[in-house]
Amino acid sequence: MGKVYVFDHPLIQHKLTYIRDKNTGTKEFRELVDEVATLMAFEITRDLPLEEVEIETPVSKARAKVIAGKKLGVIPILRAGIGMVDGILKLIPAAKVGHIGLYRDPQTLKPVEYYVKLPSDVEERDFIIVDPMLATGGSAVAAIDALKKRGAKSIKFMCLIAAPEGVEAVETAHPDVDIYIAALDERLNDHGYIVPGLGDAGDRLFGTK
Ligand SMILES: O=P(O)(O)OC[C@H]1O[C@H](OP(=O)(O)OP(=O)(O)O)[C@H](O)[C@@H]1O
Ligand SMILES: O=c1cc[nH]c(=O)[nH]1
Ligand SMILES: [Mg+2]
């Protein structure tokens, strides 16, 4: 079974409160999502392997550590996942970015795939799929399916807010995928929105609706 990590760092929790607040406008919402994505990227990269290199400081030779050339890929689920990409790339600028386009049918709540473009060396990369919301879990499960179908072997899923239903759906369908979240909320409402959640992440990020 995959592990579930809740990043309860005070800075993440503080910023998430303003992301949730309905009085937070698009500009500030976008900036806060970007900042939280950076903070979450800091936590999620904790287990990256290091290797030693030799350098010279102004004082002497030294052996020092650098990240051991891991090939990483960041995959936003369109649209809302895009809001988390730049924040992650600030810390991991060499990561390649793939895109998986899905929208959730408002009636059936099932995901509809409309775009997939991934880095060419899928088998060799460690992927982080990002999306602010894990609600029924349909979109996350479909995105992981799409990635695995094309050969991905190592996948993490990172989101801001998850519902218990979504966590369970990913754990059941993809027990090899660890889930990283900033908050685990109470439940879904009748329209499949997370309660209390933050509303529609895509609309709030891009000012639509
Ligand atoms: O867990 P689920 O029940 O599948 O719901 C979560 C999905 O819904 C939202 O996307 P949406 O369909 O609103 O598309 P958008 O990002 O284009 O707004 C969200 O960004 C997730 O991708
Ligand atoms: O609460 C939710 C659920 C799905 N998608 C969103 O953007 N918000
Ligand atoms: Mg949306």
mmCIF file of C-alpha atoms and ligand atoms in Angstrom:
data_model
loop_
_atom_site.group_PDB
_atom_site.id
_atom_site.type_symbol
_atom_site.label_atom_id
_atom_site.label_comp_id
_atom_site.label_asym_id
_atom_site.label_seq_id
_atom_site.Cartn_x
_atom_site.Cartn_y
_atom_site.Cartn_z
ATOM 1 C CA MET A 1 0.000 0.000 0.000
ATOM 2 C CA GLY A 2 1.265 3.475 -0.864
ATOM 3 C CA LYS A 3 2.063 5.896 1.934
ATOM 4 C CA VAL A 4 0.189 9.143 2.568
ATOM 5 C CA TYR A 5 2.243 12.109 3.766
ATOM 6 C CA VAL A 6 0.551 15.242 5.100
ATOM 7 C CA PHE A 7 2.895 18.242 4.954
ATOM 8 C CA ASP A 8 1.820 20.077 8.077
ATOM 9 C CA HIS A 9 4.653 22.635 8.067
ATOM 10 C CA PRO A 10 3.318 25.907 9.572
ATOM 11 C CA LEU A 11 4.179 27.940 6.457
ATOM 12 C CA ILE A 12 2.262 25.509 4.249
ATOM 13 C CA GLN A 13 -0.738 25.510 6.585
ATOM 14 C CA HIS A 14 -0.721 29.313 6.886
ATOM 15 C CA LYS A 15 -0.649 29.860 3.129
ATOM 16 C CA LEU A 16 -3.243 27.157 2.536
ATOM 17 C CA THR A 17 -5.681 29.023 4.786
ATOM 18 C CA TYR A 18 -5.544 32.060 2.473
ATOM 19 C CA ILE A 19 -5.779 29.822 -0.598
ATOM 20 C CA ARG A 20 -9.019 28.415 0.848
ATOM 21 C CA ASP A 21 -10.499 31.834 1.723
ATOM 22 C CA LYS A 22 -13.137 32.838 -0.835
ATOM 23 C CA ASN A 23 -12.097 36.493 -0.471
ATOM 24 C CA THR A 24 -8.649 35.738 -1.907
ATOM 25 C CA GLY A 25 -8.567 36.988 -5.517
ATOM 26 C CA THR A 26 -6.991 35.352 -8.556
ATOM 27 C CA LYS A 27 -3.620 37.130 -8.369
ATOM 28 C CA GLU A 28 -3.026 36.283 -4.732
ATOM 29 C CA PHE A 29 -4.460 32.770 -5.143
ATOM 30 C CA ARG A 30 -2.002 32.055 -7.967
ATOM 31 C CA GLU A 31 0.947 33.433 -5.982
ATOM 32 C CA LEU A 32 0.054 31.401 -2.898
ATOM 33 C CA VAL A 33 -0.378 28.144 -4.867
ATOM 34 C CA ASP A 34 3.032 28.793 -6.428
ATOM 35 C CA GLU A 35 4.624 29.339 -2.994
ATOM 36 C CA VAL A 36 3.024 26.250 -1.448
ATOM 37 C CA ALA A 37 4.166 24.161 -4.418
ATOM 38 C CA THR A 38 7.743 25.309 -3.758
ATOM 39 C CA LEU A 39 7.477 24.419 -0.070
ATOM 40 C CA MET A 40 5.975 21.015 -0.904
ATOM 41 C CA ALA A 41 8.736 20.402 -3.472
ATOM 42 C CA PHE A 42 11.277 21.033 -0.710
ATOM 43 C CA GLU A 43 9.650 18.313 1.409
ATOM 44 C CA ILE A 44 9.024 15.805 -1.387
ATOM 45 C CA THR A 45 12.676 15.884 -2.516
ATOM 46 C CA ARG A 46 13.937 14.963 0.948
ATOM 47 C CA ASP A 47 14.912 11.443 -0.184
ATOM 48 C CA LEU A 48 16.791 12.411 -3.375
ATOM 49 C CA PRO A 49 20.095 10.516 -3.496
ATOM 50 C CA LEU A 50 23.340 12.475 -3.154
ATOM 51 C CA GLU A 51 26.826 11.794 -4.474
ATOM 52 C CA GLU A 52 30.202 13.255 -3.544
ATOM 53 C CA VAL A 53 32.220 15.483 -5.834
ATOM 54 C CA GLU A 54 35.535 17.194 -5.328
ATOM 55 C CA ILE A 55 35.597 20.992 -5.394
ATOM 56 C CA GLU A 56 37.952 23.721 -4.272
ATOM 57 C CA THR A 57 36.732 26.334 -1.844
ATOM 58 C CA PRO A 58 38.798 29.548 -1.528
ATOM 59 C CA VAL A 59 40.475 27.823 1.447
ATOM 60 C CA SER A 60 41.120 24.191 0.448
ATOM 61 C CA LYS A 61 40.056 21.201 -1.564
ATOM 62 C CA ALA A 62 36.864 19.608 -0.294
ATOM 63 C CA ARG A 63 34.608 16.703 -0.977
ATOM 64 C CA ALA A 64 31.026 17.916 -1.054
ATOM 65 C CA LYS A 65 27.587 16.562 -1.960
ATOM 66 C CA VAL A 66 25.469 17.160 -5.026
ATOM 67 C CA ILE A 67 22.220 15.542 -6.155
ATOM 68 C CA ALA A 68 23.077 12.305 -7.958
ATOM 69 C CA GLY A 69 21.756 13.170 -11.407
ATOM 70 C CA LYS A 70 18.297 11.727 -10.844
ATOM 71 C CA LYS A 71 16.030 12.171 -13.845
ATOM 72 C CA LEU A 72 12.861 13.834 -12.633
ATOM 73 C CA GLY A 73 9.625 14.656 -14.393
ATOM 74 C CA VAL A 74 6.821 16.940 -13.237
ATOM 75 C CA ILE A 75 3.396 16.204 -14.692
ATOM 76 C CA PRO A 76 0.624 18.734 -14.101
ATOM 77 C CA ILE A 77 -2.933 17.533 -14.658
ATOM 78 C CA LEU A 78 -4.432 20.296 -16.835
ATOM 79 C CA ARG A 79 -5.635 22.834 -16.133
ATOM 80 C CA ALA A 80 -5.268 23.384 -12.420
ATOM 81 C CA GLY A 81 -2.008 21.443 -12.026
ATOM 82 C CA ILE A 82 -0.250 24.106 -14.112
ATOM 83 C CA GLY A 83 -0.486 26.418 -11.105
ATOM 84 C CA MET A 84 1.963 24.210 -9.197
ATOM 85 C CA VAL A 85 4.635 23.707 -11.875
ATOM 86 C CA ASP A 86 6.701 26.906 -11.671
ATOM 87 C CA GLY A 87 6.904 26.667 -7.892
ATOM 88 C CA ILE A 88 8.441 23.197 -8.202
ATOM 89 C CA LEU A 89 10.806 24.171 -11.035
ATOM 90 C CA LYS A 90 12.229 26.938 -8.831
ATOM 91 C CA LEU A 91 13.846 24.166 -6.775
ATOM 92 C CA ILE A 92 14.295 21.528 -9.496
ATOM 93 C CA PRO A 93 15.000 23.523 -12.671
ATOM 94 C CA ALA A 94 16.361 20.516 -14.576
ATOM 95 C CA ALA A 95 13.132 18.521 -14.286
ATOM 96 C CA LYS A 96 11.288 17.847 -17.538
ATOM 97 C CA VAL A 97 7.609 18.752 -17.677
ATOM 98 C CA GLY A 98 4.933 16.545 -19.251
ATOM 99 C CA HIS A 99 1.235 17.388 -19.481
ATOM 100 C CA ILE A 100 -1.877 15.285 -18.992
ATOM 101 C CA GLY A 101 -5.119 17.002 -19.953
ATOM 102 C CA LEU A 102 -8.203 15.806 -18.110
ATOM 103 C CA TYR A 103 -11.453 17.437 -17.202
ATOM 104 C CA ARG A 104 -14.066 16.033 -14.892
ATOM 105 C CA ASP A 105 -17.481 15.642 -16.483
ATOM 106 C CA PRO A 106 -19.760 17.673 -14.173
ATOM 107 C CA GLN A 107 -22.616 15.119 -14.449
ATOM 108 C CA THR A 108 -20.813 11.792 -14.148
ATOM 109 C CA LEU A 109 -17.753 13.171 -12.254
ATOM 110 C CA LYS A 110 -15.672 10.860 -14.486
ATOM 111 C CA PRO A 111 -12.428 12.203 -16.003
ATOM 112 C CA VAL A 112 -12.229 12.818 -19.754
ATOM 113 C CA GLU A 113 -8.728 12.696 -21.277
ATOM 114 C CA TYR A 114 -7.966 15.273 -23.981
ATOM 115 C CA TYR A 115 -4.165 15.621 -24.093
ATOM 116 C CA VAL A 116 -1.023 13.674 -23.157
ATOM 117 C CA LYS A 117 2.523 14.831 -23.901
ATOM 118 C CA LEU A 118 5.378 13.310 -21.912
ATOM 119 C CA PRO A 119 9.196 13.421 -21.934
ATOM 120 C CA SER A 120 10.581 10.768 -24.331
ATOM 121 C CA ASP A 121 12.503 8.733 -21.715
ATOM 122 C CA VAL A 122 9.463 7.871 -19.579
ATOM 123 C CA GLU A 123 10.852 4.545 -18.284
ATOM 124 C CA GLU A 124 13.939 6.182 -16.743
ATOM 125 C CA ARG A 125 12.310 9.107 -14.927
ATOM 126 C CA ASP A 126 10.890 9.543 -11.460
ATOM 127 C CA PHE A 127 7.607 11.417 -11.877
ATOM 128 C CA ILE A 128 5.671 13.746 -9.626
ATOM 129 C CA ILE A 129 2.083 14.237 -10.806
ATOM 130 C CA VAL A 130 0.665 17.524 -9.500
ATOM 131 C CA ASP A 131 -2.901 18.763 -9.178
ATOM 132 C CA PRO A 132 -4.269 21.023 -6.415
ATOM 133 C CA MET A 133 -7.315 18.780 -5.799
ATOM 134 C CA LEU A 134 -7.809 15.047 -5.157
ATOM 135 C CA ALA A 135 -11.598 14.740 -4.895
ATOM 136 C CA THR A 136 -13.227 11.474 -6.082
ATOM 137 C CA GLY A 137 -9.750 10.434 -7.238
ATOM 138 C CA GLY A 138 -10.963 9.726 -10.785
ATOM 139 C CA SER A 139 -8.579 12.248 -12.378
ATOM 140 C CA ALA A 140 -5.548 11.150 -10.347
ATOM 141 C CA VAL A 141 -6.171 7.462 -11.082
ATOM 142 C CA ALA A 142 -6.617 8.230 -14.815
ATOM 143 C CA ALA A 143 -3.436 10.337 -14.903
ATOM 144 C CA ILE A 144 -1.432 7.574 -13.213
ATOM 145 C CA ASP A 145 -2.977 5.031 -15.638
ATOM 146 C CA ALA A 146 -1.938 7.231 -18.579
ATOM 147 C CA LEU A 147 1.615 7.542 -17.279
ATOM 148 C CA LYS A 148 2.010 3.825 -16.522
ATOM 149 C CA LYS A 149 0.535 2.868 -19.923
ATOM 150 C CA ARG A 150 3.431 4.748 -21.516
ATOM 151 C CA GLY A 151 6.048 2.986 -19.410
ATOM 152 C CA ALA A 152 6.477 5.043 -16.223
ATOM 153 C CA LYS A 153 7.788 2.975 -13.300
ATOM 154 C CA SER A 154 8.179 5.536 -10.502
ATOM 155 C CA ILE A 155 5.335 7.915 -9.678
ATOM 156 C CA LYS A 156 4.440 10.180 -6.755
ATOM 157 C CA PHE A 157 1.203 12.147 -6.544
ATOM 158 C CA MET A 158 1.219 15.606 -4.935
ATOM 159 C CA CYS A 159 -1.800 17.812 -4.269
ATOM 160 C CA LEU A 160 -2.876 20.629 -1.969
ATOM 161 C CA ILE A 161 -6.168 19.251 -0.668
ATOM 162 C CA ALA A 162 -7.453 15.673 -0.685
ATOM 163 C CA ALA A 163 -10.756 14.082 0.272
ATOM 164 C CA PRO A 164 -10.672 10.670 1.992
ATOM 165 C CA GLU A 165 -12.534 9.211 -1.034
ATOM 166 C CA GLY A 166 -9.758 10.336 -3.389
ATOM 167 C CA VAL A 167 -6.966 8.994 -1.210
ATOM 168 C CA GLU A 168 -8.728 5.634 -1.014
ATOM 169 C CA ALA A 169 -9.295 5.507 -4.785
ATOM 170 C CA VAL A 170 -5.594 6.106 -5.536
ATOM 171 C CA GLU A 171 -4.457 3.674 -2.831
ATOM 172 C CA THR A 172 -6.752 0.964 -4.235
ATOM 173 C CA ALA A 173 -5.958 1.456 -7.938
ATOM 174 C CA HIS A 174 -2.247 2.267 -7.543
ATOM 175 C CA PRO A 175 -0.831 0.918 -4.269
ATOM 176 C CA ASP A 176 2.720 1.636 -5.487
ATOM 177 C CA VAL A 177 2.099 5.415 -5.633
ATOM 178 C CA ASP A 178 2.810 7.521 -2.544
ATOM 179 C CA ILE A 179 0.533 10.526 -1.974
ATOM 180 C CA TYR A 180 1.768 13.900 -0.690
ATOM 181 C CA ILE A 181 -0.838 16.393 0.489
ATOM 182 C CA ALA A 182 -1.001 19.679 2.388
ATOM 183 C CA ALA A 183 -4.388 18.897 3.970
ATOM 184 C CA LEU A 184 -6.799 15.981 4.254
ATOM 185 C CA ASP A 185 -10.318 17.418 4.318
ATOM 186 C CA GLU A 186 -13.594 15.973 5.642
ATOM 187 C CA ARG A 187 -15.618 14.796 2.671
ATOM 188 C CA LEU A 188 -17.122 15.445 -0.759
ATOM 189 C CA ASN A 189 -20.427 17.250 -1.275
ATOM 190 C CA ASP A 190 -23.192 16.090 -3.664
ATOM 191 C CA HIS A 191 -21.431 17.768 -6.608
ATOM 192 C CA GLY A 192 -18.111 16.042 -5.886
ATOM 193 C CA TYR A 193 -16.488 19.169 -4.426
ATOM 194 C CA ILE A 194 -14.204 18.851 -1.437
ATOM 195 C CA VAL A 195 -15.644 20.203 1.846
ATOM 196 C CA PRO A 196 -14.409 22.639 3.071
ATOM 197 C CA GLY A 197 -11.852 22.605 0.206
ATOM 198 C CA LEU A 198 -11.161 25.748 -1.783
ATOM 199 C CA GLY A 199 -13.816 25.627 -4.509
ATOM 200 C CA ASP A 200 -12.875 25.044 -8.149
ATOM 201 C CA ALA A 201 -9.094 25.226 -8.321
ATOM 202 C CA GLY A 202 -8.931 25.787 -12.091
ATOM 203 C CA ASP A 203 -11.484 28.587 -12.046
ATOM 204 C CA ARG A 204 -9.820 30.304 -9.092
ATOM 205 C CA LEU A 205 -6.349 30.045 -10.672
ATOM 206 C CA PHE A 206 -7.320 31.290 -14.089
ATOM 207 C CA GLY A 207 -10.171 33.650 -13.199
ATOM 208 C CA THR A 208 -12.744 31.755 -15.236
ATOM 209 C CA LYS A 209 -16.388 31.557 -14.129
HETATM 210 O O1 LIG B 1 -10.616 13.761 -8.034
HETATM 211 P P1 LIG B 1 -11.583 14.202 -9.069
HETATM 212 O O2 LIG B 1 -13.015 13.957 -8.653
HETATM 213 O O3 LIG B 1 -11.294 13.640 -10.421
HETATM 214 O O4 LIG B 1 -11.513 15.782 -9.153
HETATM 215 C C1 LIG B 1 -10.299 16.475 -9.171
HETATM 216 C C2 LIG B 1 -10.077 17.112 -10.494
HETATM 217 O O5 LIG B 1 -11.030 18.168 -10.724
HETATM 218 C C3 LIG B 1 -10.337 19.383 -11.019
HETATM 219 O O6 LIG B 1 -10.119 19.533 -12.380
HETATM 220 P P2 LIG B 1 -11.313 19.969 -13.373
HETATM 221 O O7 LIG B 1 -12.030 18.773 -13.898
HETATM 222 O O8 LIG B 1 -12.149 21.014 -12.709
HETATM 223 O O9 LIG B 1 -10.523 20.564 -14.601
HETATM 224 P P3 LIG B 1 -9.748 21.964 -14.703
HETATM 225 O O10 LIG B 1 -8.449 21.802 -13.981
HETATM 226 O O11 LIG B 1 -9.589 22.138 -16.166
HETATM 227 O O12 LIG B 1 -10.621 23.026 -14.080
HETATM 228 C C4 LIG B 1 -9.033 19.208 -10.272
HETATM 229 O O13 LIG B 1 -8.047 20.096 -10.701
HETATM 230 C C5 LIG B 1 -8.714 17.762 -10.513
HETATM 231 O O14 LIG B 1 -8.054 17.506 -11.725
HETATM 232 O O1 LIG B 2 -13.322 20.580 -4.694
HETATM 233 C C1 LIG B 2 -12.961 20.365 -5.873
HETATM 234 C C2 LIG B 2 -13.190 19.127 -6.505
HETATM 235 C C3 LIG B 2 -12.767 18.968 -7.778
HETATM 236 N N1 LIG B 2 -12.149 19.990 -8.414
HETATM 237 C C4 LIG B 2 -11.932 21.187 -7.823
HETATM 238 O O2 LIG B 2 -11.358 22.094 -8.428
HETATM 239 N N2 LIG B 2 -12.356 21.335 -6.558
HETATM 240 MG MG MG B 3 -11.836 22.918 -12.564
#
